[in-house]
């Protein structure tokens, strides 16, 4: 089709788009094909297709996929499946689809260090790539780890699209987990020079999305193109009727159907299917059969099902939009033959269909069919069905439950009020902690919240509640949610009431991201750290080292210089006695930051040198980058401009190697500050103007970045400032 004019390509695609006629979306299809042709020419991007359920989003994307496949593109379909899906599920399918036909040599050569990150999404790649083992995720910096994961996705897209254009269709965006949405936000910014088109379909109105999810969607909309699908025109409705009946449509029928359905393609087809079944297409009733919307239409389509067939379909709907025959067989109270008979009947009625190339898997033909079945079930039956499905999944996934924890947890949580509360909480907590390890912080927070909601119905297990609150606070903190502080406070209160000293201490450490505000001492946090230290005792322990270091840092803006120094020394001495290098890294980093000032620069340099050696040996990237950033601060304070220049070059190199854009932005801010200190104000302004878009791009995303230093620098450059030492100290406190 490459030599055809655009309108000819659109017509060819529409004519070849399957047995069901392609009506009324020619302009929209033309727009998508233009986006694909841009991507094929190396100008990739994201195209969002928005509209109400039944508006034809998936059908339109399918027509584009057919065109792209004929044009030689590598096409991947994925969709959101709701809370029951594993974290980052759409991206798991993308990684699997992009790597399945790449040979091992190409993967190893082209992906490099990104290969290890992709194991988070597709562990089976380990057999082909044999990269180094990934860290568990528990002690990693959440932002850096997620940047590395998302950047690895971009690297894979670049490698694969170098061979042929790539089209990724991500259907039902409103049903993806928030982590997948944030990944899409990141990836959508990086496609301008690659042969990749991401077509995303979503409902236009999605109630209940968090602020971060809404912000991510806004960013995606800014990065890409938006295509809103409204209703079909009267003429298009007429063409649909003609395609169904084989004869010209009665104008009165066209008007009635268009008015009733507002041109929604699914609604139109459902009404026409009913009229055809009743033999009323040529003599339609005065009132078309859509009294309560399309759900009522779907209910009438379900009427031919027998009792066992209907019950089987209800269980399938509880499993999800897609469901496995193996699960349905175990959940159904009758034998395999009746289940198969029910699926045959539902397939004949166009309610479900087999999933291509996945033996034994089925899916509902439209999400509204599944929703209608679920919403029509009495509450008690629905709860019992979730319990039965959960128990069936335990059998199906026996031996591999860890990989399916979110799905199993979802069903037991839904059934908790009539089921086993302990089992629901157990599965939810296990799934939440696995999500934390996978960097899916939003999904982890959701699971912890649901576990707490179920647990609080018993109001007896306070130790369990304290642990769940600590987990929730950790997930919220890593997701950058301000609610984390209140959650940590609740964890402290619960831990205090039962004497759970370790939980209290770890919750106190969780306050750290909220405590270091330039010029402000958080007295409540200081008091809590002091209480935690008293509770855990004086014995040498890694937890005590962390508490001592955090308390020293929390006192940074106070006048208690001697106390800060004493706490830092105690933490360092204890870490050295323990002989644990990761603990010593924490102690050194805290000590250098807590005591940073004009009178401690030589000691700070010595600690930084030790940090450089330790982090290089242990492979601890986050602390290494922070140490190198602070190294620039110290050298500038000493007036060593040449040394600071070398340190900035090192920082930029490490930022590039680690693929951390936050540190890259700070390196440029360091350059601007060095220029200002040397009196080159115009040069400082120029650097700030150059780096501002990238900093704004980062801060506009849902991945947090500390920018206190930029604010201090801008104020100093543009409005003047007093004591340079205070500015340097403020900058150090605002650094990563």
XYZ file of C-alpha atoms in Angstrom:
736
model
C 0.000 0.000 0.000
C 3.021 2.272 0.243
C 2.452 3.765 -3.200
C -1.244 4.536 -2.699
C -2.681 7.939 -1.928
C -3.942 8.397 1.676
C -7.645 8.156 0.730
C -6.962 4.996 -1.279
C -5.179 3.430 1.700
C -8.117 4.262 3.969
C -10.613 2.790 1.543
C -8.525 -0.342 1.123
C -8.268 -0.830 4.875
C -11.990 -0.206 5.394
C -12.909 -2.644 2.622
C -10.609 -5.354 4.025
C -11.548 -4.934 7.689
C -13.307 -8.224 8.187
C -16.830 -9.575 7.892
C -18.370 -6.780 9.937
C -18.700 -3.606 7.825
C -16.498 -0.662 8.669
C -18.858 2.290 8.767
C -18.539 5.913 9.750
C -14.922 6.178 10.891
C -13.148 6.954 7.630
C -11.876 10.358 8.775
C -10.636 8.894 12.064
C -8.965 5.958 10.318
C -7.249 8.393 7.946
C -5.841 10.267 10.939
C -4.500 7.085 12.539
C -2.938 5.928 9.274
C -1.201 9.313 8.961
C 0.222 8.851 12.467
C 1.438 5.385 11.536
C 3.086 6.678 8.363
C 4.836 9.344 10.449
C 6.071 6.645 12.820
C 7.206 4.480 9.931
C 9.294 7.449 8.829
C 10.985 7.641 12.245
C 8.684 10.194 13.869
C 6.931 8.054 16.452
C 4.472 9.027 19.115
C 1.258 8.250 20.954
C -2.267 8.533 19.594
C -5.113 8.353 22.133
C -8.503 7.184 20.915
C -11.143 8.277 23.432
C -14.847 7.580 23.589
C -17.728 6.028 25.475
C -18.077 2.231 25.757
C -19.240 0.888 22.429
C -18.057 3.907 20.424
C -15.875 1.698 18.202
C -12.438 2.414 19.677
C -11.222 -1.177 19.509
C -12.700 -1.687 16.033
C -10.918 1.419 14.747
C -7.605 0.331 16.287
C -8.083 -3.088 14.732
C -8.466 -1.571 11.279
C -5.214 0.342 11.770
C -3.496 -2.831 12.991
C -4.519 -4.598 9.786
C -3.042 -1.760 7.729
C 0.171 -1.749 9.772
C 0.564 -5.520 9.512
C 0.255 -5.382 5.718
C 2.811 -2.547 5.707
C 5.337 -4.795 7.466
C 5.017 -3.451 11.002
C 5.432 -5.550 14.115
C 1.996 -5.305 15.778
C 1.350 -5.975 19.469
C -2.069 -5.930 21.126
C -2.449 -5.553 24.862
C -5.165 -4.306 27.170
C -5.945 -3.374 30.742
C -7.608 -6.063 32.820
C -8.379 -4.238 36.070
C -7.254 -4.967 39.612
C -6.872 -8.700 39.149
C -4.004 -8.319 36.658
C -0.334 -8.469 37.695
C 1.538 -5.184 37.968
C 2.559 -3.613 34.635
C 0.649 -6.326 32.746
C 0.300 -4.393 29.451
C 4.049 -3.778 29.448
C 4.740 -7.416 30.288
C 2.909 -8.339 27.085
C 4.776 -5.640 25.169
C 8.177 -6.925 26.345
C 7.256 -10.503 25.479
C 5.944 -9.479 22.074
C 8.992 -7.376 21.231
C 11.580 -9.956 22.296
C 10.064 -13.200 21.038
C 11.681 -13.033 17.591
C 14.906 -11.228 18.522
C 17.940 -13.505 18.632
C 20.043 -13.746 21.778
C 23.074 -12.023 20.279
C 21.012 -8.990 19.274
C 19.346 -8.780 22.668
C 22.638 -8.940 24.536
C 24.486 -6.573 22.210
C 21.790 -3.945 21.759
C 20.106 -3.898 25.163
C 23.201 -4.011 27.345
C 22.406 -3.187 30.970
C 18.745 -2.574 30.096
C 18.307 -6.330 29.725
C 18.545 -6.855 33.479
C 15.789 -4.318 34.093
C 13.448 -6.115 31.681
C 13.627 -9.216 33.875
C 11.296 -7.381 36.266
C 8.602 -7.687 33.613
C 9.582 -10.906 31.846
C 11.659 -13.170 34.130
C 11.708 -15.857 31.429
C 14.244 -13.728 29.517
C 16.874 -14.785 32.066
C 17.357 -18.082 30.253
C 18.210 -16.222 27.028
C 20.167 -13.260 28.369
C 21.807 -14.480 31.565
C 22.217 -10.903 32.904
C 23.267 -10.130 36.459
C 20.692 -10.790 39.164
C 18.443 -7.851 39.929
C 18.281 -6.409 43.451
C 15.140 -7.233 45.401
C 13.790 -3.694 45.205
C 13.334 -3.284 48.951
C 16.337 -1.009 49.491
C 16.440 0.648 46.089
C 15.602 4.271 45.517
C 12.126 4.088 44.056
C 12.570 6.889 41.516
C 15.927 5.687 40.200
C 14.760 2.090 39.929
C 11.615 3.067 38.059
C 13.522 5.389 35.726
C 15.837 2.487 34.909
C 12.898 0.155 34.263
C 11.037 2.646 32.072
C 14.208 3.593 30.218
C 14.798 -0.099 29.516
C 11.375 -0.209 27.851
C 12.407 2.691 25.625
C 15.708 0.957 24.825
C 13.837 -2.184 23.776
C 11.497 -0.155 21.562
C 14.494 1.451 19.876
C 16.172 -1.907 19.261
C 13.047 -3.565 17.860
C 11.925 -0.619 15.725
C 15.343 -0.477 14.077
C 14.349 -3.694 12.262
C 10.781 -2.734 11.326
C 8.133 -0.234 12.445
C 6.294 -1.136 15.642
C 2.611 -0.585 16.357
C 1.456 -1.161 19.932
C -2.280 -1.081 20.597
C -3.019 -0.638 24.313
C -6.751 -1.213 24.661
C -8.915 -0.160 27.643
C -6.407 2.191 29.254
C -8.929 2.967 32.004
C -8.415 -0.602 33.289
C -4.603 -0.594 33.537
C -2.806 -0.333 36.857
C -1.443 3.083 37.748
C 2.159 1.937 37.382
C 1.487 1.001 33.752
C -0.027 4.434 33.195
C 3.058 6.131 34.655
C 5.270 3.953 32.438
C 3.221 5.075 29.438
C 3.702 8.691 30.540
C 7.478 8.151 30.523
C 7.632 6.189 27.257
C 5.351 8.620 25.410
C 7.987 11.366 25.812
C 10.728 9.280 24.205
C 9.210 8.265 20.861
C 9.858 11.356 18.759
C 12.767 9.814 16.852
C 11.823 6.125 16.772
C 9.607 4.132 14.415
C 7.013 3.309 17.074
C 3.341 4.269 17.239
C 1.431 3.639 20.456
C -2.335 3.687 19.940
C -4.155 3.845 23.256
C -7.905 3.428 23.608
C -9.694 4.682 26.697
C -13.052 5.752 27.976
C -13.255 9.522 28.050
C -14.655 9.703 31.566
C -12.936 7.562 34.204
C -14.281 8.142 37.734
C -12.068 7.287 40.687
C -8.681 7.910 39.097
C -6.114 9.322 41.499
C -4.565 12.735 41.008
C -1.327 11.095 39.837
C -3.216 8.993 37.276
C -5.028 12.064 35.973
C -1.736 13.968 35.781
C -0.123 11.099 33.875
C -2.998 11.077 31.386
C -2.670 14.849 30.917
C 1.042 14.408 30.219
C 0.314 11.656 27.691
C -2.241 13.867 25.986
C 0.345 16.655 25.765
C 2.940 14.265 24.332
C 0.649 12.715 21.737
C -2.427 13.244 19.617
C -6.035 12.948 20.737
C -8.888 11.461 18.755
C -12.361 11.599 20.323
C -15.022 9.295 18.890
C -18.546 10.624 18.990
C -21.701 8.969 17.705
C -22.247 7.935 14.118
C -24.165 10.285 11.826
C -27.672 9.481 10.617
C -26.253 8.540 7.222
C -23.794 6.137 8.836
C -26.580 4.579 10.915
C -28.508 4.130 7.681
C -25.547 2.344 6.084
C -25.307 0.019 9.076
C -28.984 -0.859 8.763
C -28.542 -1.514 5.047
C -25.586 -3.795 5.721
C -27.696 -5.791 8.186
C -30.873 -6.022 6.119
C -29.474 -6.027 2.598
C -32.022 -3.399 1.564
C -32.288 0.398 1.761
C -33.161 1.538 5.271
C -36.479 3.136 6.081
C -35.842 6.828 6.899
C -38.154 6.617 9.923
C -36.193 3.634 11.275
C -32.888 5.435 10.727
C -34.179 8.470 12.612
C -35.568 6.367 15.458
C -32.402 4.270 15.869
C -30.149 7.322 15.710
C -32.233 9.191 18.290
C -32.380 6.215 20.637
C -28.714 5.276 20.465
C -27.171 8.705 19.819
C -25.164 6.948 17.124
C -23.202 4.698 19.520
C -22.119 1.850 17.185
C -22.523 -0.875 19.818
C -25.975 0.353 20.787
C -26.983 0.560 17.128
C -25.840 -3.002 16.424
C -27.558 -4.333 19.562
C -30.878 -2.725 18.610
C -30.604 -4.020 15.048
C -29.724 -7.530 16.273
C -32.884 -7.587 18.400
C -35.075 -6.269 15.609
C -33.640 -8.880 13.238
C -34.176 -11.674 15.769
C -37.799 -10.598 16.196
C -38.347 -10.098 12.441
C -39.187 -6.438 13.047
C -36.528 -4.721 10.963
C -38.950 -3.820 8.153
C -41.817 -3.142 10.582
C -40.127 -1.722 13.701
C -42.139 -1.126 16.878
C -43.134 2.413 17.761
C -40.786 2.231 20.759
C -37.419 0.669 20.084
C -36.248 -1.987 22.580
C -33.775 0.041 24.613
C -35.697 1.131 27.750
C -32.722 1.062 30.136
C -29.835 1.473 27.789
C -27.628 -1.141 26.279
C -27.540 -3.272 29.438
C -31.193 -4.085 28.970
C -30.473 -4.911 25.335
C -27.721 -7.286 26.422
C -29.988 -8.862 29.053
C -32.478 -9.676 26.309
C -29.673 -11.255 24.275
C -28.946 -13.460 27.297
C -32.528 -14.728 27.494
C -32.033 -17.759 25.186
C -29.495 -19.209 27.643
C -30.675 -22.055 29.869
C -30.310 -21.918 33.653
C -26.993 -23.794 33.764
C -25.675 -21.872 30.776
C -26.554 -18.541 32.370
C -24.991 -19.557 35.703
C -21.818 -20.617 33.881
C -21.592 -17.265 32.127
C -22.087 -15.413 35.433
C -19.114 -17.299 36.908
C -17.065 -16.489 33.814
C -17.947 -12.807 34.251
C -16.736 -12.906 37.857
C -13.392 -14.296 36.653
C -12.965 -11.291 34.329
C -13.255 -9.956 30.791
C -11.044 -12.858 29.714
C -11.201 -16.235 31.435
C -9.585 -19.645 31.219
C -11.620 -22.782 30.719
C -9.552 -24.531 33.410
C -10.609 -21.959 36.013
C -14.246 -21.980 34.953
C -14.408 -25.780 35.126
C -13.161 -25.813 38.710
C -15.463 -22.992 39.780
C -18.647 -24.354 38.190
C -20.791 -26.680 40.349
C -21.430 -29.009 37.414
C -19.287 -31.058 35.061
C -17.001 -30.183 32.173
C -19.537 -31.150 29.503
C -22.109 -28.662 30.770
C -19.483 -25.912 30.926
C -18.464 -26.581 27.330
C -22.102 -26.678 26.234
C -22.669 -23.307 27.923
C -19.658 -21.781 26.171
C -20.822 -23.150 22.823
C -24.243 -21.581 23.347
C -22.742 -18.254 24.402
C -20.400 -18.305 21.410
C -23.311 -18.945 19.041
C -25.117 -15.923 20.532
C -22.052 -13.694 20.033
C -21.573 -13.216 23.785
C -18.125 -14.814 24.147
C -15.395 -15.871 21.739
C -12.219 -17.962 21.919
C -9.007 -15.966 22.297
C -6.929 -16.499 19.145
C -3.751 -18.564 19.606
C -4.525 -19.259 23.286
C -6.076 -22.691 23.597
C -8.694 -22.894 26.331
C -8.978 -19.145 26.839
C -12.156 -17.157 26.136
C -13.226 -13.548 26.400
C -16.480 -11.627 26.376
C -17.120 -9.980 23.031
C -17.621 -6.640 24.773
C -16.868 -5.467 28.281
C -20.501 -4.341 28.695
C -21.701 -7.933 28.320
C -19.509 -8.942 31.224
C -20.510 -5.872 33.256
C -24.203 -6.586 32.690
C -23.846 -10.130 34.010
C -21.959 -9.024 37.120
C -24.249 -6.094 37.952
C -27.321 -8.306 37.574
C -26.200 -10.825 40.212
C -27.647 -10.565 43.741
C -24.967 -9.350 46.152
C -24.827 -12.620 48.087
C -24.422 -14.644 44.879
C -21.708 -12.285 43.671
C -19.727 -12.604 46.911
C -20.030 -16.388 46.908
C -18.929 -16.485 43.276
C -15.774 -14.499 44.065
C -14.953 -16.976 46.845
C -15.508 -19.967 44.567
C -13.387 -18.397 41.817
C -10.616 -17.624 44.308
C -10.574 -21.243 45.452
C -10.551 -22.422 41.839
C -7.566 -20.189 41.065
C -5.705 -21.666 44.049
C -6.052 -25.072 42.381
C -5.256 -23.897 38.860
C -2.131 -22.020 39.934
C -0.934 -24.565 42.489
C 2.855 -24.395 42.423
C 2.904 -20.982 40.741
C 0.717 -18.897 43.026
C 3.325 -16.147 43.536
C 2.994 -15.068 39.902
C -0.797 -14.719 40.228
C -1.171 -13.155 43.671
C -3.040 -9.982 42.569
C -5.685 -12.031 40.769
C -6.229 -14.418 43.681
C -6.153 -11.601 46.234
C -8.742 -9.636 44.264
C -11.319 -12.424 44.450
C -10.805 -13.225 48.126
C -10.956 -9.519 49.004
C -14.229 -9.176 47.092
C -15.616 -12.188 48.971
C -14.286 -11.178 52.386
C -17.609 -10.195 53.967
C -18.914 -13.741 53.346
C -15.616 -15.580 53.212
C -12.295 -16.057 54.953
C -11.045 -12.645 56.118
C -7.675 -14.060 57.156
C -7.090 -15.575 53.725
C -8.125 -12.343 51.993
C -5.677 -10.281 54.067
C -2.880 -12.846 53.632
C -3.140 -12.882 49.844
C -3.510 -9.103 49.647
C -0.424 -8.509 51.778
C 1.640 -11.014 49.805
C 0.517 -9.428 46.550
C 1.269 -5.938 47.886
C 4.802 -6.838 48.955
C 5.446 -8.493 45.604
C 4.199 -5.324 43.894
C 6.652 -3.272 45.992
C 9.505 -5.473 44.788
C 8.304 -5.001 41.209
C 8.292 -1.181 41.660
C 4.503 -1.164 41.179
C 3.995 1.201 44.104
C 0.469 2.277 43.173
C -0.767 -1.299 42.956
C 0.955 -2.080 46.259
C -0.779 0.867 47.926
C -4.146 -0.237 46.559
C -3.669 -3.781 47.868
C -2.498 -2.615 51.306
C -5.516 -0.283 51.518
C -7.930 -3.075 50.591
C -6.309 -5.442 53.091
C -6.657 -2.831 55.834
C -10.297 -2.194 54.932
C -11.047 -5.918 55.265
C -8.990 -6.348 58.436
C -10.729 -3.475 60.179
C -14.009 -5.409 60.016
C -12.624 -7.652 62.761
C -11.038 -4.789 64.748
C -8.899 -7.211 66.772
C -5.593 -7.860 65.005
C -3.678 -4.691 65.917
C -0.179 -6.148 65.214
C -1.277 -7.119 61.718
C -2.810 -3.688 61.213
C 0.416 -1.970 62.275
C 2.430 -3.978 59.765
C -0.043 -3.264 56.966
C 0.016 0.455 57.763
C 3.813 0.426 57.566
C 3.597 -1.318 54.192
C 0.980 1.152 52.950
C 3.073 4.129 54.061
C 6.104 2.689 52.277
C 4.139 2.175 49.060
C 2.613 5.657 49.228
C 5.995 7.242 49.945
C 7.657 5.521 47.009
C 4.756 6.582 44.795
C 5.311 10.193 45.927
C 1.939 10.517 47.665
C 1.684 13.082 50.496
C -0.767 10.770 52.287
C 2.224 8.640 53.280
C 3.013 10.802 56.284
C -0.458 10.368 57.798
C -0.193 6.621 57.167
C 3.181 6.432 58.902
C 1.672 8.356 61.813
C -1.139 5.793 62.027
C 1.459 2.991 61.931
C 3.359 4.665 64.773
C 0.179 4.935 66.841
C -0.727 1.292 66.265
C 2.825 0.125 66.974
C 3.013 2.227 70.128
C -0.200 0.662 71.475
C 1.202 -2.874 71.270
C 4.884 -2.184 71.883
C 5.922 -3.071 68.315
C 9.178 -1.146 68.544
C 10.660 -2.183 65.197
C 7.517 -1.181 63.284
C 7.514 2.181 65.089
C 11.174 2.702 64.209
C 10.705 1.865 60.536
C 7.663 4.125 60.356
C 9.756 6.931 61.874
C 12.350 6.392 59.144
C 9.567 6.628 56.592
C 9.054 10.290 57.505
C 12.430 11.219 55.996
C 11.236 12.322 52.517
C 8.795 14.747 54.162
C 11.144 16.116 56.818
C 14.083 17.824 55.062
C 12.612 21.166 54.059
C 15.155 24.014 53.776
C 15.136 26.223 56.865
C 12.642 24.087 58.796
C 13.092 21.650 61.690
C 10.289 19.096 61.950
C 10.107 18.843 65.723
C 7.525 16.043 65.601
C 9.838 13.948 63.443
C 12.812 14.688 65.679
C 10.847 13.604 68.751
C 9.654 10.428 67.040
C 13.175 9.437 65.996
C 14.313 10.002 69.566
C 11.498 7.805 70.867
C 12.360 5.093 68.354
C 15.994 5.117 69.464
C 14.975 4.710 73.096
C 12.635 1.838 72.269
C 15.052 -0.282 70.222
C 17.863 -0.033 72.790
C 21.586 0.672 72.562
C 22.763 -2.578 70.999
C 24.598 -2.356 67.695
C 22.123 -2.831 64.848
C 21.638 -1.598 61.295
C 18.232 -0.176 62.262
C 19.809 1.921 65.023
C 22.421 3.230 62.571
C 19.660 4.374 60.218
C 17.761 6.058 63.064
C 20.856 7.874 64.320
C 21.690 9.088 60.824
C 18.114 10.193 60.141
C 17.958 12.102 63.416
C 21.217 13.890 62.617
C 19.845 14.918 59.207
C 16.472 15.930 60.688
C 18.352 18.370 62.961
C 20.282 19.920 60.057
C 18.532 23.295 60.216
C 18.674 23.486 64.019
C 21.344 25.200 66.109
C 22.368 21.836 67.639
C 25.592 21.447 65.637
C 27.326 19.476 68.385
C 24.395 17.091 68.771
C 24.288 16.508 65.013
C 27.990 15.741 64.973
C 27.701 13.393 67.957
C 24.821 11.476 66.369
C 26.717 11.196 63.074
C 29.830 9.901 64.859
C 27.831 7.355 66.846
C 26.162 6.060 63.671
C 29.509 5.797 61.879
C 31.264 4.032 64.751
C 28.421 1.543 65.089
C 28.339 0.877 61.338
C 32.076 0.192 61.349
C 31.691 -2.214 64.276
C 28.927 -4.062 62.456
C 31.167 -4.495 59.430
C 28.222 -4.248 57.029
C 29.095 -2.139 54.001
C 25.512 -1.127 52.984
C 24.925 0.066 56.553
C 28.205 1.999 56.488
C 27.110 3.668 53.236
C 23.946 4.913 54.979
C 25.949 6.166 57.963
C 28.514 7.993 55.820
C 25.870 9.608 53.625
C 23.857 10.786 56.641
C 26.962 12.075 58.431
C 28.196 14.068 55.446
C 24.793 15.661 54.854
C 23.975 16.311 58.523
C 27.268 18.085 59.257
C 27.706 19.871 55.927
C 28.894 23.439 56.387
C 31.834 25.812 55.925
C 33.671 24.428 58.982
C 33.409 20.766 58.019
C 34.414 20.719 54.376
C 37.652 18.739 54.841
C 35.886 16.050 56.891
C 33.066 16.032 54.353
C 35.514 15.435 51.522
C 37.068 12.502 53.382
C 33.659 10.918 53.964
C 32.716 11.458 50.327
C 35.926 9.773 49.161
C 35.091 6.786 51.361
C 31.537 6.781 49.991
C 32.854 6.726 46.430
C 34.966 3.641 47.178
C 32.199 1.835 49.055
C 29.441 2.483 46.541
C 31.718 1.453 43.685
C 32.418 -1.827 45.485
C 28.818 -2.543 46.495
C 27.220 -1.283 43.276
C 24.944 1.093 45.215
C 23.957 3.599 42.535
C 21.644 5.923 44.452
C 24.041 6.820 47.269
C 26.878 7.122 44.771
C 25.025 9.687 42.674
C 23.990 11.657 45.764
C 27.570 11.646 47.020
C 28.944 12.882 43.704
C 26.334 15.660 43.623
C 27.317 16.787 47.125
C 30.983 16.559 46.126
C 30.392 19.427 43.710
C 28.846 21.457 46.559
C 31.895 20.998 48.776
C 34.402 21.848 46.039
C 32.503 25.018 45.127
C 32.415 25.985 48.786
C 36.196 25.564 48.894
C 36.529 27.748 45.811
C 38.049 24.883 43.808
C 36.498 25.736 40.446
C 38.712 23.342 38.482
C 37.950 20.482 40.855
C 34.253 21.330 40.728
C 34.359 21.220 36.916
C 35.898 17.748 36.994
C 33.347 16.619 39.585
C 30.480 17.912 37.415
C 31.874 16.012 34.423
C 32.013 12.848 36.545
C 28.453 13.421 37.757
C 27.179 13.841 34.213
C 28.939 10.668 33.104
C 27.480 8.672 35.994
C 24.022 10.125 35.363
C 24.248 9.007 31.741
C 25.426 5.519 32.699
C 22.679 5.135 35.307
C 20.054 6.628 32.964
C 18.853 8.910 35.777
C 17.551 12.199 34.290
C 17.130 13.736 37.747
C 20.872 13.666 38.345
C 21.533 14.893 34.812
C 19.347 17.928 35.555
C 21.223 18.576 38.797
C 24.543 18.433 36.945
C 23.411 21.316 34.740
C 22.192 23.231 37.778
C 25.639 22.758 39.310
C 27.138 24.250 36.136
C 24.847 27.260 36.433
C 25.782 27.779 40.073
C 29.495 27.530 39.317
C 29.118 30.144 36.581
C 27.237 32.448 38.964
C 29.893 32.065 41.669
C 32.489 33.119 39.089
C 30.425 36.208 38.234
C 29.279 34.887 34.848
C 25.622 35.742 35.438
C 24.656 35.731 31.743
C 26.149 32.270 31.312
C 24.312 31.047 34.431
C 21.040 32.420 33.068
C 21.671 30.759 29.691
C 22.307 27.368 31.306
C 19.163 27.689 33.411
C 17.102 28.588 30.365
C 18.505 25.570 28.493
C 17.876 23.107 31.310
C 14.485 24.491 32.382
C 12.453 22.444 29.845
C 14.001 19.145 30.948
C 13.521 19.978 34.633
C 9.938 21.025 33.948
C 9.407 17.835 31.969
C 10.516 15.790 34.958
C 8.554 17.741 37.536
C 5.478 17.680 35.313
C 5.522 13.898 35.291
C 4.249 11.671 38.063
C 7.794 10.740 39.104
C 8.908 13.121 41.886
C 12.115 15.151 41.662
C 13.682 17.404 44.304
C 13.979 20.942 42.914
C 14.564 23.003 46.042
C 18.077 23.683 44.767
C 16.764 25.153 41.522
C 14.466 27.484 43.446
C 17.344 28.705 45.621
C 19.558 29.244 42.607
C 16.906 31.077 40.598
C 16.168 33.365 43.539
C 19.829 34.123 43.997
C 20.509 34.796 40.331
C 17.474 36.908 39.590
C 16.690 38.697 42.836
C 19.917 38.727 44.820
C 20.644 37.015 48.136
C 22.505 37.513 51.353
C 24.797 34.967 52.888
C 26.353 32.671 50.265
C 26.998 30.028 52.933
C 23.268 29.726 53.636
C 22.627 29.294 49.924
C 25.251 26.583 49.636
C 23.828 24.813 52.709
C 20.311 25.091 51.316
C 21.423 23.702 48.014
C 23.105 20.752 49.707
C 19.942 20.016 51.669
C 17.878 20.101 48.497
C 20.209 17.834 46.533
C 19.212 14.206 45.960
